[in-house]
Tab-separated table of C-alpha atoms and ligand atoms in Angstrom:
chain	number	residue	atom	x	y	z
X	1290	ASN	CA	-0.138	0.112	-0.428
X	1291	LEU	CA	2.643	2.363	-0.661
X	1292	GLY	CA	2.599	5.358	-3.040
X	1293	THR	CA	4.023	6.281	-6.042
X	1294	ARG	CA	6.151	9.542	-7.385
X	1295	LYS	CA	8.074	10.019	-9.950
X	1296	LEU	CA	11.459	10.275	-10.598
X	1297	ARG	CA	13.199	12.949	-12.770
X	1298	LEU	CA	15.535	11.456	-15.114
X	1299	ALA	CA	17.802	13.961	-17.868
X	1300	VAL	CA	18.778	11.862	-20.394
X	1301	ALA	CA	21.854	13.220	-22.932
X	1302	GLY	CA	23.566	12.311	-26.078
X	1303	CYS	CA	27.449	12.962	-26.483
X	1304	ALA	CA	28.432	15.170	-23.425
X	1305	HIS	CA	32.097	15.755	-25.227
X	1306	GLY	CA	33.317	17.428	-22.098
X	1307	GLU	CA	30.361	19.730	-21.832
X	1308	MET	CA	29.942	19.708	-18.489
X	1309	ASP	CA	29.697	22.426	-17.461
X	1310	LYS	CA	27.278	24.065	-19.973
X	1311	ILE	CA	25.407	20.427	-19.689
X	1312	TYR	CA	24.622	21.809	-15.750
X	1313	GLU	CA	23.585	24.851	-16.880
X	1314	VAL	CA	20.927	23.812	-19.117
X	1315	LEU	CA	19.405	21.294	-16.715
X	1316	ALA	CA	19.724	23.559	-13.760
X	1317	GLU	CA	17.196	25.739	-16.218
X	1318	ILE	CA	14.832	23.402	-17.534
X	1319	GLU	CA	14.432	23.454	-12.978
X	1320	LYS	CA	13.750	26.244	-12.883
X	1321	SER	CA	11.505	26.835	-15.369
X	1322	LYS	CA	9.589	23.644	-14.486
X	1323	GLY	CA	9.988	23.580	-11.458
X	1324	TYR	CA	11.050	20.530	-10.514
X	1325	LYS	CA	15.138	19.000	-10.031
X	1326	PHE	CA	16.162	15.967	-11.696
X	1327	ASP	CA	17.590	12.408	-9.946
X	1328	LEU	CA	19.665	11.367	-12.307
X	1329	LEU	CA	21.809	12.924	-15.128
X	1330	ILE	CA	22.302	9.789	-17.889
X	1331	CYS	CA	25.215	10.414	-20.603
X	1332	CYS	CA	24.697	8.394	-23.561
X	1333	GLY	CA	28.369	8.281	-24.404
X	1334	ASP	CA	31.713	10.342	-25.426
X	1335	TYR	CA	31.405	11.775	-22.351
X	1336	GLN	CA	35.614	13.276	-22.257
X	1337	ALA	CA	36.163	12.497	-18.543
X	1338	VAL	CA	40.056	13.870	-19.340
X	1339	ARG	CA	41.085	14.571	-15.542
X	1340	ASN	CA	44.910	16.647	-17.236
X	1341	TYR	CA	45.911	17.610	-20.086
X	1342	GLY	CA	48.371	14.020	-19.664
X	1343	ASP	CA	45.133	12.660	-20.192
X	1344	LEU	CA	44.380	14.369	-23.842
X	1345	HIS	CA	47.216	11.956	-24.750
X	1346	HIS	CA	44.517	9.288	-24.273
X	1347	MET	CA	41.969	10.700	-26.259
X	1348	HIS	CA	41.146	9.225	-30.269
X	1349	VAL	CA	39.945	12.767	-31.732
X	1350	SER	CA	41.056	14.495	-34.301
X	1351	GLU	CA	43.415	17.221	-33.240
X	1352	LYS	CA	40.549	20.401	-33.045
X	1353	TYR	CA	38.849	19.222	-30.816
X	1354	ARG	CA	41.546	17.619	-28.933
X	1355	SER	CA	40.442	20.070	-25.896
X	1356	ILE	CA	40.628	19.824	-22.182
X	1357	GLN	CA	36.984	21.131	-21.639
X	1358	THR	CA	34.899	21.464	-18.196
X	1359	PHE	CA	35.479	18.014	-16.634
X	1360	TYR	CA	38.393	18.801	-15.213
X	1361	LYS	CA	36.811	20.819	-12.725
X	1362	TYR	CA	34.534	18.427	-11.200
X	1363	TYR	CA	37.832	15.794	-10.805
X	1364	SER	CA	39.818	18.028	-9.273
X	1365	GLY	CA	37.338	19.432	-6.836
X	1366	GLU	CA	36.717	23.237	-8.015
X	1367	LYS	CA	33.290	21.750	-9.017
X	1368	THR	CA	30.477	19.122	-7.547
X	1369	ALA	CA	28.531	17.584	-10.146
X	1370	PRO	CA	24.637	19.091	-8.870
X	1371	ILE	CA	22.589	15.922	-10.582
X	1372	LEU	CA	24.183	12.413	-9.732
X	1373	THR	CA	25.769	10.845	-13.711
X	1374	VAL	CA	26.028	8.239	-14.958
X	1375	PHE	CA	27.709	7.618	-17.940
X	1376	VAL	CA	28.409	4.167	-20.663
X	1377	GLY	CA	31.920	4.522	-22.977
X	1378	GLY	CA	32.000	6.253	-26.905
X	1379	ASN	CA	34.865	6.706	-29.057
X	1380	HIS	CA	35.638	10.007	-27.607
X	1381	GLU	CA	37.762	9.282	-24.541
X	1382	ALA	CA	39.688	9.655	-21.480
X	1383	SER	CA	40.881	6.069	-22.506
X	1384	GLY	CA	43.025	5.823	-20.102
X	1385	TYR	CA	41.348	6.986	-17.348
X	1386	LEU	CA	38.210	4.913	-18.522
X	1387	SER	CA	40.483	2.098	-18.585
X	1388	GLU	CA	41.494	2.065	-15.022
X	1389	LEU	CA	37.421	0.562	-13.866
X	1390	PRO	CA	36.921	-1.640	-16.213
X	1391	ASN	CA	33.979	-2.406	-13.796
X	1392	GLY	CA	32.785	0.966	-13.199
X	1393	GLY	CA	32.951	3.088	-10.214
X	1394	TRP	CA	33.108	7.527	-10.633
X	1395	VAL	CA	35.177	9.336	-12.053
X	1396	ALA	CA	34.247	11.744	-10.044
X	1397	PRO	CA	31.912	12.702	-7.014
X	1398	ASN	CA	28.371	12.138	-7.957
X	1399	ILE	CA	29.688	11.019	-11.282
X	1400	TYR	CA	29.877	7.047	-11.562
X	1401	TYR	CA	31.462	5.673	-14.905
X	1402	MET	CA	29.766	2.231	-15.904
X	1403	GLY	CA	32.617	-0.189	-17.547
X	1404	PHE	CA	32.936	-2.020	-20.064
X	1405	ALA	CA	29.290	-3.447	-19.151
X	1406	ASN	CA	27.315	-3.474	-16.285
X	1407	VAL	CA	23.656	-3.276	-14.778
X	1408	ILE	CA	23.131	-0.380	-11.569
X	1409	ARG	CA	19.884	0.066	-9.187
X	1410	PHE	CA	18.560	3.269	-9.099
X	1411	ALA	CA	15.585	4.087	-7.008
X	1412	GLY	CA	14.102	0.770	-7.964
X	1413	LEU	CA	14.773	1.251	-11.803
X	1414	ARG	CA	17.492	-0.861	-13.578
X	1415	ILE	CA	19.626	0.584	-15.663
X	1416	ALA	CA	22.088	-1.021	-17.722
X	1417	GLY	CA	25.128	0.160	-20.182
X	1418	LEU	CA	27.558	-1.262	-23.239
X	1419	SER	CA	30.447	1.612	-23.789
X	1420	GLY	CA	31.509	2.143	-27.248
X	1421	ILE	CA	31.368	1.514	-30.591
X	1422	PHE	CA	30.895	-1.916	-33.098
X	1423	ASN	CA	33.968	-2.837	-35.012
X	1424	GLY	CA	34.091	-6.406	-36.239
X	1425	LYS	CA	37.929	-6.620	-36.260
X	1426	GLU	CA	38.095	-6.543	-32.197
X	1427	PHE	CA	34.632	-7.421	-31.079
X	1428	ASN	CA	35.960	-11.355	-30.620
X	1429	ARG	CA	39.039	-10.253	-28.831
X	1430	GLY	CA	40.063	-10.013	-25.017
X	1431	HIS	CA	40.244	-6.506	-23.761
X	1432	TYR	CA	43.551	-6.143	-24.229
X	1433	GLU	CA	44.251	-2.569	-24.027
X	1434	ARG	CA	45.895	-0.212	-21.492
X	1435	PRO	CA	48.546	2.423	-21.298
X	1436	PRO	CA	51.276	3.094	-22.275
X	1437	TYR	CA	49.594	2.518	-24.822
X	1438	ASN	CA	51.491	1.152	-28.793
X	1439	GLU	CA	51.519	2.937	-31.893
X	1440	HIS	CA	49.800	0.626	-33.013
X	1441	GLY	CA	46.005	2.435	-32.396
X	1442	ASP	CA	45.497	0.432	-29.548
X	1443	VAL	CA	43.708	3.746	-28.046
X	1444	VAL	CA	41.383	3.015	-31.765
X	1445	SER	CA	40.476	-0.213	-30.174
X	1446	SER	CA	40.078	0.363	-26.811
X	1447	TYR	CA	36.998	1.647	-27.475
X	1448	HIS	CA	35.697	-1.104	-29.463
X	1449	VAL	CA	32.418	-3.305	-28.025
X	1450	ARG	CA	33.838	-7.082	-27.388
X	1451	ASN	CA	31.194	-9.629	-27.774
X	1452	LEU	CA	31.954	-11.243	-23.813
X	1453	ASP	CA	30.412	-8.153	-23.155
X	1454	VAL	CA	27.728	-7.877	-25.310
X	1455	TRP	CA	27.249	-11.639	-24.295
X	1456	ARG	CA	26.783	-10.904	-20.218
X	1457	LEU	CA	24.569	-8.142	-21.416
X	1458	LYS	CA	22.445	-11.195	-23.150
X	1459	GLN	CA	21.921	-13.527	-20.061
X	1460	LEU	CA	19.095	-10.916	-18.597
X	1461	ARG	CA	17.216	-12.795	-20.419
X	1462	PRO	CA	13.932	-13.127	-18.765
X	1463	ALA	CA	12.701	-16.383	-17.598
X	1464	ASP	CA	9.633	-15.814	-18.698
X	1465	ALA	CA	8.231	-15.156	-21.847
X	1466	ASP	CA	5.937	-11.721	-20.659
X	1467	ASN	CA	9.284	-9.784	-19.070
X	1468	THR	CA	7.335	-9.437	-15.547
X	1469	SER	CA	10.853	-12.024	-13.649
X	1470	ASN	CA	13.581	-9.096	-14.438
X	1471	PRO	CA	12.286	-6.739	-16.678
X	1472	ILE	CA	15.788	-3.695	-17.436
X	1473	ASP	CA	13.849	-0.280	-17.274
X	1474	ILE	CA	17.272	1.518	-18.984
X	1475	MET	CA	20.008	0.808	-21.466
X	1476	VAL	CA	22.020	2.925	-22.725
X	1477	SER	CA	24.541	2.610	-25.477
X	1478	HIS	CA	26.669	5.111	-27.519
X	1479	ASP	CA	26.727	4.088	-30.664
X	1480	TRP	CA	22.419	2.697	-32.006
X	1481	PRO	CA	21.514	-1.370	-33.016
X	1482	ALA	CA	21.670	-1.868	-36.450
X	1483	GLY	CA	18.472	-2.067	-37.941
X	1484	ILE	CA	17.077	-0.081	-35.322
X	1485	VAL	CA	16.236	3.055	-38.101
X	1486	ASP	CA	13.135	0.126	-39.387
X	1487	PHE	CA	11.746	1.066	-36.214
X	1488	GLY	CA	10.445	5.125	-36.561
X	1489	ASP	CA	10.961	7.480	-39.827
X	1490	ARG	CA	13.262	6.558	-41.869
X	1491	ASP	CA	12.829	8.315	-43.967
X	1492	TRP	CA	12.850	11.580	-42.372
X	1493	LEU	CA	16.303	10.489	-41.461
X	1494	LEU	CA	17.141	10.086	-44.677
X	1495	ARG	CA	16.101	12.944	-45.573
X	1496	VAL	CA	17.854	14.885	-42.582
X	1497	LYS	CA	21.464	12.683	-43.223
X	1498	PRO	CA	21.369	12.096	-46.442
X	1499	PHE	CA	24.071	10.527	-46.110
X	1500	PHE	CA	23.314	7.511	-44.085
X	1501	VAL	CA	21.604	6.070	-46.844
X	1502	ASP	CA	23.416	3.228	-47.337
X	1503	ASP	CA	24.840	1.904	-44.507
X	1504	VAL	CA	21.510	1.897	-43.377
X	1505	ASN	CA	19.728	0.057	-46.332
X	1506	SER	CA	22.556	-2.724	-45.925
X	1507	GLY	CA	21.565	-2.925	-42.543
X	1508	LYS	CA	25.356	-1.441	-41.350
X	1509	LEU	CA	23.504	1.558	-39.598
X	1510	GLY	CA	24.660	0.609	-35.819
X	1511	ASN	CA	26.069	-1.406	-33.991
X	1512	PRO	CA	25.454	-5.103	-35.272
X	1513	SER	CA	25.639	-7.018	-32.543
X	1514	THR	CA	22.651	-5.023	-29.878
X	1515	MET	CA	19.748	-5.317	-31.558
X	1516	GLN	CA	19.469	-9.500	-30.971
X	1517	LEU	CA	20.341	-7.685	-27.320
X	1518	LEU	CA	17.581	-5.920	-27.558
X	1519	TYR	CA	15.402	-8.865	-28.085
X	1520	ASP	CA	16.862	-10.176	-25.728
X	1521	MET	CA	16.825	-7.751	-22.788
X	1522	ARG	CA	13.466	-5.360	-23.464
X	1523	PRO	CA	14.040	-2.766	-22.035
X	1524	ARG	CA	11.020	-0.570	-21.463
X	1525	TYR	CA	14.116	2.082	-22.886
X	1526	TRP	CA	17.150	2.034	-25.184
X	1527	PHE	CA	18.745	5.146	-24.975
X	1528	ALA	CA	22.278	6.156	-27.626
X	1529	ALA	CA	23.831	8.804	-29.308
X	1530	HIS	CA	26.539	9.052	-31.926
X	1531	LEU	CA	25.112	9.936	-34.545
X	1532	HIS	CA	24.587	12.853	-33.574
X	1533	VAL	CA	20.576	13.506	-34.575
X	1534	GLY	CA	17.631	13.024	-32.020
X	1535	PHE	CA	15.599	10.466	-33.747
X	1536	ALA	CA	12.401	7.671	-32.086
X	1537	ALA	CA	11.611	3.872	-32.520
X	1538	LEU	CA	9.587	1.530	-30.982
X	1539	VAL	CA	10.043	-2.190	-31.137
X	1540	PRO	CA	6.969	-4.273	-30.533
X	1541	HIS	CA	7.997	-7.826	-28.870
X	1542	VAL	CA	5.741	-10.205	-30.024
X	1543	SER	CA	6.074	-14.031	-30.387
X	1544	LYS	CA	5.093	-16.012	-33.551
X	1545	ASP	CA	1.885	-15.727	-33.706
X	1546	GLY	CA	2.056	-12.421	-32.790
X	1547	SER	CA	0.148	-12.085	-28.914
X	1548	GLN	CA	2.956	-9.045	-27.440
X	1549	GLU	CA	5.068	-10.699	-24.942
X	1550	ALA	CA	6.273	-7.939	-23.321
X	1551	GLU	CA	5.715	-3.853	-23.484
X	1552	PRO	CA	7.629	-2.511	-26.553
X	1553	THR	CA	11.266	-0.514	-26.017
X	1554	ARG	CA	10.934	2.967	-26.297
X	1555	PHE	CA	14.002	3.642	-27.892
X	1556	LEU	CA	15.526	7.696	-28.136
X	1557	ALA	CA	18.409	8.993	-29.500
X	1558	LEU	CA	20.556	11.900	-28.050
X	1559	ASP	CA	22.250	14.715	-30.605
X	1560	LYS	CA	25.304	16.525	-29.258
X	1561	PRO	CA	25.283	20.000	-26.666
X	1562	ILE	CA	24.986	22.583	-29.611
X	1563	PRO	CA	21.599	25.160	-29.584
X	1564	ARG	CA	18.568	24.146	-31.548
X	1565	ARG	CA	19.951	20.461	-31.312
X	1566	HIS	CA	17.273	17.713	-29.111
X	1567	PHE	CA	20.283	17.190	-27.384
X	1568	ILE	CA	18.330	16.601	-23.782
X	1569	GLN	CA	15.314	14.679	-23.337
X	1570	ALA	CA	13.747	14.795	-19.644
X	1571	LEU	CA	11.769	12.242	-18.559
X	1572	GLU	CA	10.085	11.276	-15.752
X	1573	LEU	CA	9.156	7.465	-14.406
X	1574	ASP	CA	6.942	6.093	-11.985
X	1575	ILE	CA	9.148	5.021	-8.991
X	1576	ALA	CA	7.578	4.214	-5.002
X	1577	ASP	CA	7.357	7.325	-2.777
X	1578	ASP	CA	9.726	5.688	-0.299
X	1579	ALA	CA	13.092	4.784	-2.870
X	1580	GLU	CA	16.344	3.895	-2.078
X	1581	MET	CA	17.837	6.937	-4.606
X	1582	LYS	CA	21.851	6.697	-4.411
X	1583	LEU	CA	23.421	4.369	-6.742
X	1584	SER	CA	23.651	0.130	-5.854
X	1585	TYR	CA	24.634	-3.051	-7.617
X	1586	ASP	CA	22.491	-5.166	-9.440
X	1587	PRO	CA	22.253	-8.909	-7.884
X	1588	GLN	CA	21.573	-10.363	-10.400
X	1589	TRP	CA	24.577	-8.873	-12.759
X	1590	LEU	CA	26.993	-9.736	-10.036
X	1591	ALA	CA	25.899	-13.131	-9.958
X	1592	ILE	CA	26.501	-12.876	-14.061
X	1593	LEU	CA	29.390	-11.559	-13.670
X	1594	LYS	CA	30.675	-14.665	-11.496
X	1595	ASN	CA	29.115	-17.319	-13.562
X	1596	THR	CA	30.959	-15.958	-16.524
X	1597	ASP	CA	34.472	-14.586	-14.374
X	1598	ASN	CA	36.738	-18.145	-16.474
X	1599	PHE	CA	35.351	-15.120	-20.282
X	1600	THR	CA	37.439	-12.654	-18.979
X	1601	SER	CA	40.297	-12.340	-20.943
X	1602	ILE	CA	42.768	-8.929	-21.322
X	1603	SER	CA	44.619	-10.742	-24.629
X	1604	ARG	CA	44.397	-9.397	-28.031
X	1605	SER	CA	43.424	-13.036	-28.803
X	1606	ASN	CA	39.801	-13.870	-29.933
X	1607	ALA	CA	38.011	-15.345	-26.525
X	1608	TYR	CA	35.717	-18.727	-26.408
X	1609	LEU	CA	32.724	-18.404	-25.475
X	1610	PRO	CA	29.955	-21.041	-25.509
X	1611	SER	CA	26.474	-21.345	-27.535
X	1612	ALA	CA	23.235	-23.359	-27.207
X	1613	HIS	CA	25.781	-25.847	-29.028
X	1614	SER	CA	28.347	-26.151	-26.760
X	1615	SER	CA	28.586	-29.329	-24.278
X	1616	GLU	CA	29.103	-27.174	-21.350
X	1617	ARG	CA	27.019	-24.744	-19.998
X	1618	TRP	CA	26.112	-22.318	-21.873
X	1619	ASP	CA	23.058	-20.211	-20.573
X	1620	PHE	CA	24.193	-18.026	-17.266
X	1621	ARG	CA	21.508	-17.207	-16.151
X	1622	PRO	CA	21.747	-17.074	-12.721
X	1623	THR	CA	19.855	-20.279	-10.132
X	1624	GLU	CA	17.978	-19.392	-7.255
X	1625	GLU	CA	21.549	-20.827	-5.583
X	1626	GLU	CA	23.803	-18.717	-7.597
X	1627	LEU	CA	21.506	-15.134	-6.833
X	1628	ALA	CA	21.714	-15.938	-3.197
X	1629	ALA	CA	25.684	-16.565	-2.484
X	1630	ILE	CA	24.888	-12.689	-3.264
X	1631	PHE	CA	22.412	-11.203	-1.234
X	1632	LYS	CA	24.614	-13.434	1.839
X	1633	LEU	CA	26.939	-10.763	0.527
X	1634	GLY	CA	24.409	-7.901	1.999
X	1635	ASP	CA	23.855	-4.662	1.595
X	1636	LEU	CA	25.177	-4.002	-2.464
X	1637	THR	CA	24.986	-0.110	-2.285
X	1638	ILE	CA	28.020	1.101	-4.123
X	1639	PRO	CA	29.719	3.019	-2.220
X	1640	GLU	CA	31.292	6.906	-2.465
X	1641	ASN	CA	34.753	6.144	-2.677
X	1642	PHE	CA	35.898	8.297	-5.718
X	1643	GLN	CA	39.713	8.957	-4.788
X	1644	GLN	CA	42.025	11.080	-7.064
X	1645	THR	CA	44.641	8.522	-9.056
X	1646	ALA	CA	46.017	11.691	-11.614
X	1647	LYS	CA	46.832	14.649	-10.094
X	1648	PRO	CA	44.237	17.051	-10.455
X	1649	LEU	CA	44.256	20.286	-13.043
X	1650	MET	CA	44.231	22.678	-10.813
X	1651	LYS	CA	44.556	25.986	-12.940
X	1652	ASP	CA	45.007	26.182	-16.492
X	1653	THR	CA	48.773	27.514	-17.552
X	1654	PRO	CA	51.212	26.883	-19.935
X	1655	GLU	CA	52.859	25.593	-17.925
X	1656	SER	CA	49.627	23.338	-16.963
X	1657	ARG	CA	49.722	21.937	-20.819
X	1658	LYS	CA	52.494	20.207	-21.142
X	1659	ALA	CA	52.142	17.352	-18.682
X	1660	LYS	CA	52.923	13.336	-20.091
X	1661	PRO	CA	50.636	10.806	-19.447
X	1662	SER	CA	49.650	9.622	-16.515
X	1663	PRO	CA	50.909	6.373	-16.063
X	1664	TYR	CA	48.330	3.369	-15.606
X	1665	TYR	CA	47.825	2.934	-11.910
X	1666	ARG	CA	46.488	-0.320	-10.499
X	1667	ASN	CA	46.676	-0.830	-6.285
V	742	LIG	P1	31.858	10.641	-33.186
V	742	LIG	O1	31.897	12.151	-33.278
V	742	LIG	O2	31.856	9.782	-32.892
V	742	LIG	O3	33.394	10.761	-34.282
V	742	LIG	O4	31.647	10.698	-34.775
V	742	LIG	C1	29.758	10.934	-35.381
V	742	LIG	C2	29.668	11.262	-36.647
V	742	LIG	O5	29.706	10.461	-37.211
V	742	LIG	C3	28.343	11.439	-36.551
V	742	LIG	O6	27.593	12.363	-36.985
V	742	LIG	C4	28.045	10.469	-38.449
V	742	LIG	O7	28.079	11.772	-39.170
V	742	LIG	C5	28.984	9.674	-38.862
V	742	LIG	N1	29.068	8.032	-37.892
V	742	LIG	C6	29.177	7.269	-37.374
V	742	LIG	N2	28.737	5.811	-37.647
V	742	LIG	C7	28.389	6.019	-38.661
V	742	LIG	C8	28.232	4.928	-39.382
V	742	LIG	O8	27.950	4.346	-38.906
V	742	LIG	N3	27.578	5.553	-40.514
V	742	LIG	C9	27.828	6.771	-41.139
V	742	LIG	N4	27.433	7.085	-42.636
V	742	LIG	N5	27.951	7.463	-40.011
V	742	LIG	C10	28.867	7.729	-39.356
V	743	LIG	MN1	30.242	8.821	-31.848
């Protein structure tokens, strides 16, 4: 007999290091609408650059190689006014993010989801996948870490790996009607390839005519994540990367045409430039007494544990069992496996942010000579 209330969610497309601008826009919306946002989700190209050294670890053209504003939130000069969660894209402080493969705080109140993750907030389950698709790297382990070699490791470090997609596929619900464990929100940087067919394709090709070949050949986006969408059936899927706002609705129907689960509402957002669809405000029903802190997702922890043997930091192709394998291939946690996770107790994500590189206190000509920070391990 508990009541419900609205969670105020803001979703942003590619952030490109414009934290100051984004929080300013959100403050204006809060003022005009008379509410406060509870959570901000950023869909990649976040650019968590701590200092000038980190700029050496970001794959970007010289024109865009700029310190931007994240460093102020890292040094403590500013504090993120809204709890912020993000996935990685293809323009990131890749050296810094490689310190947090399973996610973690990159600054107070700013949480990076790692290569793949599921976290909880206010009773909602939020899944994420970082990076963009590239066939060459898809089956490899996550082998890249600073110091990056000269053969493009800083580029391949943000390419999506099958291991992470496969782990997320273990979230598929046990029951056809998706009531056992719905994922509320999925976040990725590139779009699931094929999603365009579920929205206004003609409009998209009018505003982005150079997408036509890729759309027609089904190659616009990540070819592995449309199946993930069908398996996972999230209520919402947010993405960015193509610098255009685009909505789609994907039904989940069985072979006889009956609806098996709520359709997935897909929304892609633009980058932070004026008059573009860069931010979307959403309201979601949550319980009155919902915990407004991030916590680990028990099922995801069980999946990580079940599939830990397959973690690879090697450049060679990683083996993953499939339905044709003689060994276990379905890693959806059993009751016992989940019970072992619950024994861990409180799953609230601790607010344990730590600086692992020298913060930039003042943007001076001297500070611009900084060398990349060494890879941090404890
Ligand atoms: P980024 O900001 O990540 O460097 O680049 C995003 C831009 O690259 C988008 O605006 C889009 O024009 C282009 N782009 C990214 N992926 C694709 C793709 O698969 N096909 C096409 N045609 N363009 C793409
Ligand atoms: Mn991008």
